[in-house]
Amino acid sequence: MTTEARIPLSRERVLQAAVALADEHGLRAVTMRRLAEELGAEAMSLYYHVAKKEDVLDGIVEVVAEEINDVVARVDRGPDWKQTARRRILAARRVFLRHRWAPALFGTRSSTSIAVLKYYDSLVGLMREGGFSHDRIHHALHALGSRALGFSQELFDPNAGASAEVPAELAAQLPNLVGMLSEIAHDDPDSTLGWCDDQAEFEFGLDLILDGLDRLREP
Amino acid sequence: MTTEARIPLSRERVLQAAVALADEHGLRAVTMRRLAEELGAEAMSLYYHVAKKEDVLDGIVEVVAEEINDVVARVDRGPDWKQTARRRILAARRVFLRHRWAPALFGTRSSTSIAVLKYYDSLVGLMREGGFSHDRIHHALHALGSRALGFSQELFDPNAGASAEVPAELAAQLPNLVGMLSEIAHDDPDSTLGWCDDQAEFEFGLDLILDGLDRLREP
DNA sequence: ACCTGAACACCGTTCAAGT
DNA sequence: ACCTGAACACCGTTCAAGT
């Protein structure tokens, strides 16, 4: 951290620093001022390399999506389209496990990242080779939604309820949920991603959809 | 807007105003100062009725979830668990169509709203009556994710690509996607919710999952 | 070409003070 | 009990000015 070592700023350096900052302190910590500090510069200097904060956020989505594409490119093909898709999606998922803030951010972007488009493009190609019509593939992409990229949006966390103390008064209003949770011993509470989405559950939902799609496949 | 008409503030009034503000100008417009202005008060007055802004956001999630529960309670039962679940979920979805900002917000809440828990509780009850084990239901909730509440997270918008002009250079890198989109004439571009999630596509994905679950049902 | 200081308009939130 | 004014620490962003 000497004053002499001044690597010049660049869009790429800014984005790398933003990803590192989010990894370490969460997305909330990614502020123009904090980001600049991390780079040993002033906040205003960033604006020479980046249009505005939204641009930074779009940029780090792109960085993560490219990371996914790199990983996915190294995935071996399976015996059929379904196995290959499954392996790719689970590989993509592993990237999100390294960037826990990413699912929430991906969900808020309005313009789609080019790397994400490329990811979907290769998925379309895979399904095409697997014998699907374009129309079916289009439906499939919607059906998969964010699952195609390796994460899913959960709106409540059954695991959290199992461990946390539920007030008796509330529990009385949730007889079915409490009944279910009390019966389920969840052994793997650690490997959760985003909104309670552990590996086994993710794979269950994914296979349900992939199997359903496979059944619809034209011969 | 006379100065005499001063309905006193209350937590409920604050939350109602916040929902109205988000409906009209988006979630970004919901700031403590703007919200107070809308209520004819000062920003600092809100803090008497609400702990902090996060509390307001949790509160409006609760308001929307209660709206969903009201609507769902009036849904007739179908011939079987699957049809009933389907009707409930599509009814819930209609509420999100009235509050387009809500899916993004629901996704960011860490603590689960009581109304959302009640919604899931009744879904668990329905599946229980339908013959599912608690374990299967637990899996089912994960598989459905946010779809159980009527929306799904899409990460790129095939419809947007169809209408928008894709630069030739990029199109060359996305042969499969471009091929698919050029073949698909999408006639219903209006009824989209959140991340390109039109009615037909939502139902396709939902039915894929519900059918898959039904097939797994214990006799 | 690249970076910065000062400044602006806007946040959420506190606290002591008003009625 | 309920509301407010002044103030604080923090944002993103501009613009003219420095090297």
Short mmCIF file of C-alpha atoms in Angstrom, two decimals, chain B residues 90-204:
data_model
loop_
_atom_site.label_atom_id
_atom_site.label_comp_id
_atom_site.label_asym_id
_atom_site.label_seq_id
_atom_site.Cartn_x
_atom_site.Cartn_y
_atom_site.Cartn_z
CA LEU B 90 -53.16 -18.17 -10.39
CA ALA B 91 -55.35 -16.10 -8.08
CA ALA B 92 -52.28 -15.08 -6.08
CA ARG B 93 -50.58 -14.18 -9.32
CA ARG B 94 -53.31 -11.69 -10.14
CA VAL B 95 -52.43 -9.77 -7.01
CA PHE B 96 -48.84 -9.44 -8.17
CA LEU B 97 -50.10 -8.08 -11.47
CA ARG B 98 -51.57 -5.22 -9.47
CA HIS B 99 -48.30 -4.67 -7.58
CA ARG B 100 -45.55 -5.10 -10.14
CA TRP B 101 -42.84 -3.98 -7.75
CA ALA B 102 -43.73 -6.73 -5.30
CA PRO B 103 -41.88 -9.73 -6.79
CA ALA B 104 -38.54 -7.95 -6.56
CA LEU B 105 -39.27 -6.89 -2.99
CA PHE B 106 -40.49 -10.31 -1.87
CA GLY B 107 -37.22 -11.70 -3.09
CA THR B 108 -35.13 -9.46 -0.87
CA ARG B 109 -36.88 -9.98 2.46
CA SER B 110 -34.93 -12.16 4.86
CA SER B 111 -37.50 -12.56 7.60
CA THR B 112 -40.64 -14.21 6.35
CA SER B 113 -43.97 -12.45 6.59
CA ILE B 114 -46.60 -14.12 8.72
CA ALA B 115 -49.16 -13.83 5.94
CA VAL B 116 -46.78 -15.64 3.58
CA LEU B 117 -46.37 -18.39 6.17
CA LYS B 118 -50.16 -18.69 6.38
CA TYR B 119 -50.37 -18.95 2.62
CA TYR B 120 -47.88 -21.80 2.58
CA ASP B 121 -49.57 -23.39 5.57
CA SER B 122 -52.81 -23.75 3.68
CA LEU B 123 -50.95 -25.09 0.66
CA VAL B 124 -49.36 -27.72 2.88
CA GLY B 125 -52.83 -28.58 4.17
CA LEU B 126 -54.16 -28.92 0.66
CA MET B 127 -51.37 -31.27 -0.39
CA ARG B 128 -51.78 -33.26 2.79
CA GLU B 129 -55.44 -33.87 1.92
CA GLY B 130 -54.29 -34.74 -1.57
CA GLY B 131 -52.35 -37.66 -0.18
CA PHE B 132 -48.79 -36.36 0.03
CA SER B 133 -46.35 -37.16 2.81
CA HIS B 134 -44.78 -34.32 4.75
CA ASP B 135 -41.45 -35.13 3.20
CA ARG B 136 -42.83 -34.92 -0.32
CA ILE B 137 -44.58 -31.66 0.47
CA HIS B 138 -41.37 -30.20 1.77
CA HIS B 139 -39.69 -31.07 -1.49
CA ALA B 140 -42.65 -29.66 -3.39
CA LEU B 141 -42.41 -26.28 -1.68
CA HIS B 142 -38.77 -26.02 -2.66
CA ALA B 143 -39.51 -27.12 -6.20
CA LEU B 144 -42.21 -24.52 -6.59
CA GLY B 145 -40.28 -21.72 -4.91
CA SER B 146 -41.77 -18.34 -5.71
CA ARG B 147 -44.06 -19.98 -8.26
CA ALA B 148 -46.21 -21.16 -5.37
CA LEU B 149 -47.03 -17.51 -4.75
CA GLY B 150 -47.68 -16.65 -8.36
CA PHE B 151 -44.51 -15.32 -9.93
CA SER B 152 -41.24 -16.64 -11.26
CA GLN B 153 -37.82 -15.15 -11.64
CA GLU B 154 -36.71 -14.93 -15.24
CA LEU B 155 -33.15 -13.96 -16.01
CA PHE B 156 -33.52 -12.96 -19.56
CA ASP B 157 -36.50 -11.97 -21.60
CA PRO B 158 -36.96 -13.87 -24.86
CA ASN B 159 -39.76 -11.50 -25.83
CA ALA B 160 -37.58 -8.44 -25.43
CA GLY B 161 -35.05 -9.88 -27.82
CA ALA B 162 -37.75 -10.56 -30.37
CA SER B 163 -38.82 -6.96 -30.63
CA ALA B 164 -35.61 -5.09 -29.83
CA GLU B 165 -32.95 -4.69 -32.47
CA VAL B 166 -30.03 -7.02 -31.81
CA PRO B 167 -26.72 -5.75 -33.23
CA ALA B 168 -25.56 -8.01 -36.06
CA GLU B 169 -22.23 -8.67 -34.39
CA LEU B 170 -23.90 -9.91 -31.24
CA ALA B 171 -26.50 -11.88 -33.18
CA ALA B 172 -23.69 -13.81 -34.82
CA GLN B 173 -22.57 -14.97 -31.39
CA LEU B 174 -26.05 -16.12 -30.48
CA PRO B 175 -27.06 -18.30 -33.40
CA ASN B 176 -29.32 -20.63 -31.46
CA LEU B 177 -31.12 -17.90 -29.57
CA VAL B 178 -31.63 -15.78 -32.66
CA GLY B 179 -32.84 -18.81 -34.55
CA MET B 180 -35.34 -19.61 -31.87
CA LEU B 181 -36.61 -16.05 -31.55
CA SER B 182 -36.99 -15.53 -35.26
CA GLU B 183 -39.19 -18.60 -35.43
CA ILE B 184 -41.41 -17.61 -32.55
CA ALA B 185 -44.10 -15.07 -33.20
CA HIS B 186 -45.15 -13.86 -29.81
CA ASP B 187 -48.63 -12.43 -29.96
CA ASP B 188 -49.22 -11.45 -26.35
CA PRO B 189 -46.40 -9.13 -25.31
CA ASP B 190 -48.53 -7.07 -22.92
CA SER B 191 -49.47 -9.40 -20.11
CA THR B 192 -46.00 -9.72 -18.69
CA LEU B 193 -45.20 -9.65 -15.00
CA GLY B 194 -41.82 -8.74 -13.68
CA TRP B 195 -39.18 -10.47 -15.71
CA CYS B 196 -41.07 -11.45 -18.82
CA ASP B 197 -43.39 -13.99 -17.45
CA ASP B 198 -46.57 -13.91 -19.42
CA GLN B 199 -49.62 -15.85 -18.48
CA ALA B 200 -49.24 -18.76 -20.88
CA GLU B 201 -45.59 -19.30 -20.02
CA PHE B 202 -46.26 -19.10 -16.33
CA GLU B 203 -48.99 -21.71 -16.62
CA PHE B 204 -46.78 -23.97 -18.73
#
